[in-house]
CSV table of C-alpha atoms in Angstrom, one decimal:
chain,number,residue,atom,x,y,z
G,1,UNK,CA,17.9,9.0,32.1
G,2,UNK,CA,15.3,10.9,29.4
G,3,UNK,CA,15.0,10.0,25.7
G,4,UNK,CA,15.1,12.6,22.9
G,5,UNK,CA,14.0,10.6,20.3
G,6,UNK,CA,11.8,12.8,18.2
G,7,UNK,CA,8.7,9.9,18.4
G,8,UNK,CA,9.2,9.0,21.7
G,9,UNK,CA,10.1,5.4,23.3
G,10,UNK,CA,8.5,3.0,24.9
G,11,UNK,CA,10.1,-0.1,27.2
G,12,UNK,CA,9.1,-2.9,28.3
G,13,UNK,CA,10.8,-4.8,31.3
G,14,UNK,CA,9.9,-8.3,32.5
G,15,UNK,CA,10.1,-9.4,36.1
G,16,UNK,CA,8.9,-12.5,36.9
G,17,UNK,CA,4.8,-12.1,36.9
G,18,UNK,CA,4.9,-8.1,36.4
G,19,UNK,CA,5.8,-6.8,33.5
G,20,UNK,CA,6.8,-3.0,33.5
G,21,UNK,CA,6.7,-0.4,30.6
G,22,UNK,CA,8.0,3.2,30.7
G,23,UNK,CA,6.7,5.6,27.8
G,24,UNK,CA,8.8,9.0,27.5
G,25,UNK,CA,8.7,11.2,24.8
G,26,UNK,CA,11.8,15.1,25.0
G,27,UNK,CA,8.4,17.7,25.2
G,28,UNK,CA,7.4,16.7,28.9
G,29,UNK,CA,6.5,12.9,27.8
G,30,UNK,CA,3.6,14.1,25.5
G,31,UNK,CA,2.7,11.1,22.8
G,32,UNK,CA,2.8,11.0,19.1
G,33,UNK,CA,0.6,8.8,17.2
G,34,UNK,CA,3.5,6.4,17.1
G,35,UNK,CA,4.1,6.4,20.5
G,36,UNK,CA,0.1,5.9,21.6
G,37,UNK,CA,-0.1,3.3,18.9
G,38,UNK,CA,3.6,1.5,20.0
G,39,UNK,CA,1.6,1.7,23.6
G,40,UNK,CA,-2.0,-0.2,22.2
G,41,UNK,CA,-0.3,-2.5,20.3
G,42,UNK,CA,2.4,-3.2,23.8
G,43,UNK,CA,-0.8,-3.9,26.2
G,44,UNK,CA,-2.5,-6.1,23.4
G,45,UNK,CA,0.7,-8.6,23.6
G,46,UNK,CA,0.9,-8.1,27.2
G,47,UNK,CA,-2.7,-8.9,27.3
G,48,UNK,CA,-1.8,-12.4,25.8
G,49,UNK,CA,1.0,-13.7,28.3
G,50,UNK,CA,0.7,-15.7,30.8
G,51,UNK,CA,3.4,-15.5,32.5
G,52,UNK,CA,2.3,-12.1,33.9
G,53,UNK,CA,0.1,-11.0,35.9
G,54,UNK,CA,0.4,-7.3,36.2
G,55,UNK,CA,1.2,-4.3,33.9
G,56,UNK,CA,3.1,-1.6,36.0
G,57,UNK,CA,2.7,1.8,33.5
G,58,UNK,CA,5.3,4.4,33.9
G,59,UNK,CA,7.0,7.2,32.3
G,60,UNK,CA,10.6,8.6,32.0
G,61,UNK,CA,12.3,11.1,34.0
G,62,UNK,CA,11.9,13.3,37.3
G,63,UNK,CA,9.5,16.2,36.2
G,64,UNK,CA,5.8,15.6,34.2
G,65,UNK,CA,4.3,12.1,34.2
G,66,UNK,CA,2.4,12.8,30.9
G,67,UNK,CA,1.9,16.1,29.0
G,68,UNK,CA,-1.0,15.2,26.9
G,69,UNK,CA,-1.3,14.9,23.3
G,70,UNK,CA,1.9,16.6,21.2
G,71,UNK,CA,0.8,20.5,20.5
G,72,UNK,CA,3.3,20.4,17.2
G,73,UNK,CA,1.8,17.1,15.5
G,74,UNK,CA,-1.5,18.5,16.7
G,75,UNK,CA,-1.0,21.7,14.4
G,76,UNK,CA,-0.2,19.3,11.6
G,77,UNK,CA,-3.5,17.7,11.6
G,78,UNK,CA,-5.4,19.5,8.6
G,79,UNK,CA,-8.4,17.1,8.0
G,80,UNK,CA,-10.9,15.7,9.1
G,81,UNK,CA,-9.1,12.4,8.6
G,82,UNK,CA,-6.5,13.6,9.9
G,83,UNK,CA,-7.9,14.9,13.5
G,84,UNK,CA,-9.4,11.3,13.8
G,85,UNK,CA,-6.7,9.6,13.8
G,86,UNK,CA,-5.0,11.6,16.0
G,87,UNK,CA,-7.4,11.5,18.0
G,88,UNK,CA,-8.2,7.9,18.5
G,89,UNK,CA,-5.0,7.1,19.3
G,90,UNK,CA,-5.9,8.1,22.5
G,91,UNK,CA,-9.2,6.2,22.6
G,92,UNK,CA,-6.9,3.2,20.8
G,93,UNK,CA,-4.9,3.0,24.4
G,94,UNK,CA,-7.9,3.6,26.6
G,95,UNK,CA,-9.8,0.5,25.0
G,96,UNK,CA,-7.0,-1.9,25.4
G,97,UNK,CA,-6.2,-0.7,28.7
G,98,UNK,CA,-10.1,-1.8,29.8
G,99,UNK,CA,-10.1,-4.6,28.1
G,100,UNK,CA,-6.3,-5.7,28.9
G,101,UNK,CA,-6.8,-9.5,30.8
G,102,UNK,CA,-4.2,-8.3,33.7
G,103,UNK,CA,-4.5,-5.7,36.1
G,104,UNK,CA,-2.9,-2.4,35.4
G,105,UNK,CA,-1.1,-0.6,38.2
G,106,UNK,CA,0.2,3.4,37.0
G,107,UNK,CA,3.0,5.1,38.4
G,108,UNK,CA,2.8,8.9,38.6
G,109,UNK,CA,5.8,10.7,39.3
G,110,UNK,CA,4.7,14.3,38.1
G,111,UNK,CA,2.4,17.1,36.6
G,112,UNK,CA,0.1,15.5,34.1
G,113,UNK,CA,-2.4,17.1,31.4
G,114,UNK,CA,-5.1,16.0,29.4
G,115,UNK,CA,-4.6,12.8,27.9
G,116,UNK,CA,-2.0,12.1,30.9
G,117,UNK,CA,-4.5,11.9,32.6
G,118,UNK,CA,-7.1,9.5,30.9
G,119,UNK,CA,-4.0,7.3,30.9
G,120,UNK,CA,-4.5,7.3,34.7
G,121,UNK,CA,-7.9,7.2,34.9
G,122,UNK,CA,-7.3,4.1,32.6
G,123,UNK,CA,-5.1,2.2,35.0
G,124,UNK,CA,-6.8,0.2,37.9
G,125,UNK,CA,-5.0,0.9,40.5
G,126,UNK,CA,-2.8,4.6,40.5
G,127,UNK,CA,0.7,5.3,43.0
G,128,UNK,CA,1.5,9.5,42.9
G,129,UNK,CA,3.2,11.5,44.7
G,130,UNK,CA,2.9,15.2,45.6
G,131,UNK,CA,4.1,16.3,42.8
G,132,UNK,CA,1.2,15.0,40.5
G,133,UNK,CA,-0.9,17.6,40.6
G,134,UNK,CA,-3.5,17.2,37.7
G,135,UNK,CA,-5.2,19.6,35.0
G,136,UNK,CA,-7.4,19.1,31.5
G,137,UNK,CA,-6.6,22.5,29.4
G,138,UNK,CA,-8.6,21.6,26.7
G,139,UNK,CA,-11.2,23.9,26.5
G,140,UNK,CA,-8.7,26.6,27.0
G,141,UNK,CA,-7.5,25.6,23.3
G,142,UNK,CA,-10.5,25.4,21.5
G,143,UNK,CA,-11.5,21.4,22.1
G,144,UNK,CA,-12.9,19.4,24.8
G,145,UNK,CA,-11.8,16.1,27.0
G,146,UNK,CA,-14.2,14.4,24.5
G,147,UNK,CA,-12.4,11.3,23.9
G,148,UNK,CA,-10.9,10.6,28.0
G,149,UNK,CA,-14.3,11.8,29.6
G,150,UNK,CA,-15.9,8.3,30.1
G,151,UNK,CA,-12.8,6.8,31.9
G,152,UNK,CA,-12.6,10.3,34.0
G,153,UNK,CA,-15.6,10.0,34.5
G,154,UNK,CA,-15.6,6.7,35.5
G,155,UNK,CA,-13.0,7.2,37.9
G,156,UNK,CA,-13.8,10.3,39.8
G,157,UNK,CA,-17.7,11.4,38.4
G,158,UNK,CA,-19.8,14.0,36.4
G,159,UNK,CA,-19.8,16.5,39.5
G,160,UNK,CA,-15.8,16.1,39.3
G,161,UNK,CA,-15.2,15.9,35.8
G,162,UNK,CA,-17.1,18.9,35.9
G,163,UNK,CA,-15.1,20.8,38.3
G,164,UNK,CA,-11.7,19.8,36.4
G,165,UNK,CA,-12.4,20.5,32.8
G,166,UNK,CA,-15.0,23.5,33.0
G,167,UNK,CA,-11.4,25.6,34.9
G,168,UNK,CA,-9.1,23.9,32.5
G,169,UNK,CA,-5.8,26.6,33.3
G,170,UNK,CA,-6.3,25.3,37.3
G,171,UNK,CA,-4.1,22.6,39.0
G,172,UNK,CA,-5.5,20.2,40.7
G,173,UNK,CA,-3.4,18.9,43.4
G,174,UNK,CA,-2.7,15.2,43.9
G,175,UNK,CA,-4.8,14.7,47.3
G,176,UNK,CA,-7.9,15.9,45.3
G,177,UNK,CA,-7.5,13.6,43.4
G,178,UNK,CA,-7.1,11.1,45.4
G,179,UNK,CA,-10.0,12.0,47.2
G,180,UNK,CA,-12.1,11.9,44.3
G,181,UNK,CA,-10.9,8.5,43.5
G,182,UNK,CA,-8.2,8.9,40.5
G,183,UNK,CA,-5.1,8.2,42.6
G,184,UNK,CA,-5.0,5.5,45.1
G,185,UNK,CA,-2.6,6.2,47.1
G,186,UNK,CA,-0.4,9.4,47.3
G,187,UNK,CA,3.1,9.9,49.3
G,188,UNK,CA,4.9,12.6,50.0
G,189,UNK,CA,8.0,11.4,48.0
G,190,UNK,CA,9.1,9.5,44.3
G,191,UNK,CA,11.1,7.2,47.3
G,192,UNK,CA,8.4,6.5,49.2
G,193,UNK,CA,6.5,5.6,46.3
G,194,UNK,CA,8.7,3.6,45.2
G,195,UNK,CA,9.2,1.5,47.5
G,196,UNK,CA,5.6,1.1,48.5
G,197,UNK,CA,4.8,0.2,44.8
G,198,UNK,CA,7.2,-2.3,44.9
G,199,UNK,CA,6.0,-4.2,47.8
G,200,UNK,CA,2.8,-3.9,47.5
G,201,UNK,CA,3.1,-5.2,43.0
G,202,UNK,CA,5.3,-8.4,43.2
G,203,UNK,CA,2.3,-8.7,46.7
G,204,UNK,CA,-0.9,-8.2,44.2
G,205,UNK,CA,1.1,-10.5,41.5
G,206,UNK,CA,1.5,-13.7,44.0
G,207,UNK,CA,-2.7,-13.9,43.7
G,208,UNK,CA,-4.2,-16.1,41.2
G,209,UNK,CA,-3.9,-14.6,38.1
G,210,UNK,CA,-7.7,-16.0,36.9
G,211,UNK,CA,-9.6,-14.5,39.6
G,212,UNK,CA,-7.2,-11.2,38.8
G,213,UNK,CA,-8.2,-11.5,35.2
G,214,UNK,CA,-12.1,-12.6,36.1
G,215,UNK,CA,-12.2,-9.7,39.3
G,216,UNK,CA,-10.8,-7.1,36.2
G,217,UNK,CA,-13.9,-7.9,34.2
G,218,UNK,CA,-16.8,-6.9,37.4
G,219,UNK,CA,-14.6,-3.9,37.6
G,220,UNK,CA,-14.7,-2.6,34.0
G,221,UNK,CA,-18.5,-3.7,33.8
G,222,UNK,CA,-20.7,-1.4,31.4
G,223,UNK,CA,-18.0,-0.3,29.4
G,224,UNK,CA,-18.3,-2.5,26.0
G,225,UNK,CA,-19.8,0.2,24.2
G,226,UNK,CA,-16.7,2.3,24.7
G,227,UNK,CA,-15.2,0.8,21.3
G,228,UNK,CA,-18.0,2.9,19.3
G,229,UNK,CA,-18.1,5.7,21.4
G,230,UNK,CA,-14.2,6.8,21.7
G,231,UNK,CA,-14.2,6.4,18.3
G,232,UNK,CA,-17.3,8.8,17.6
G,233,UNK,CA,-15.7,11.4,19.8
G,234,UNK,CA,-12.3,11.1,18.8
G,235,UNK,CA,-14.0,12.3,15.1
G,236,UNK,CA,-15.5,15.2,17.1
G,237,UNK,CA,-12.1,16.6,18.7
G,238,UNK,CA,-10.3,15.8,15.3
G,239,UNK,CA,-13.2,18.5,13.4
G,240,UNK,CA,-13.2,21.0,16.7
G,241,UNK,CA,-9.1,20.9,16.3
G,242,UNK,CA,-9.1,22.5,12.7
G,243,UNK,CA,-10.9,25.6,14.1
G,244,UNK,CA,-9.6,28.4,13.7
G,245,UNK,CA,-10.1,28.7,17.5
G,246,UNK,CA,-8.1,26.2,18.3
G,247,UNK,CA,-5.2,26.8,15.6
G,248,UNK,CA,-4.8,30.4,17.3
G,249,UNK,CA,-4.1,28.2,20.7
G,250,UNK,CA,-2.0,26.4,19.2
G,251,UNK,CA,0.1,28.7,17.6
G,252,UNK,CA,1.0,30.3,21.1
G,253,UNK,CA,2.8,26.7,22.5
G,254,UNK,CA,4.8,26.3,19.3
G,255,UNK,CA,8.3,26.5,20.1
């Protein structure tokens, strides 16, 4: 079932010590500001829930995992403040994920673009299938992946980030993403992925919750400055989004 709501959907289901968070949007699971805000708030709330140990982040449908930021909403941005606010949505989500006390497992089932790659990078461990190609398309529309870059670079390194971002119209396959460290596991089918994912996530949830929390803190050492950095990056990106180049590029995608 895929949502038809223009502001997207977000559902949370709790099964024992696992919280399953599923987002969706009719435009290839892209993110509008409202959906980003809801996801941020949900992660913050689950972080303080002592009854769970693990969060599973997934999206609706069987096609794209996430198409990144909503182009329709981006076209409506007319001021620097609006631009900063729009791109701060992804900054807030990434910061919420890195500061979350729970381990976050990503389930990536299809193509992932831009902010969706950043979302996967902010997960602590990622399951994917062979259909999960990735692309950072930002430069092709006149902006740059400034906000998500710290999260992506943390996983795949500067060289791979350059390779991915400087070929903004090229797809990298799931095995490239696994080799570089973005994906932890890659499976031939979604069915095989889900079978292994269910086993893994419930085993992980059986571990000492305090140990998981303490270990996550170690894994994210050196990122405390992101609260300021990502907001600064959002302001720069918002400014770029107002350029004539970007407006023209985006208009070609608008239905």
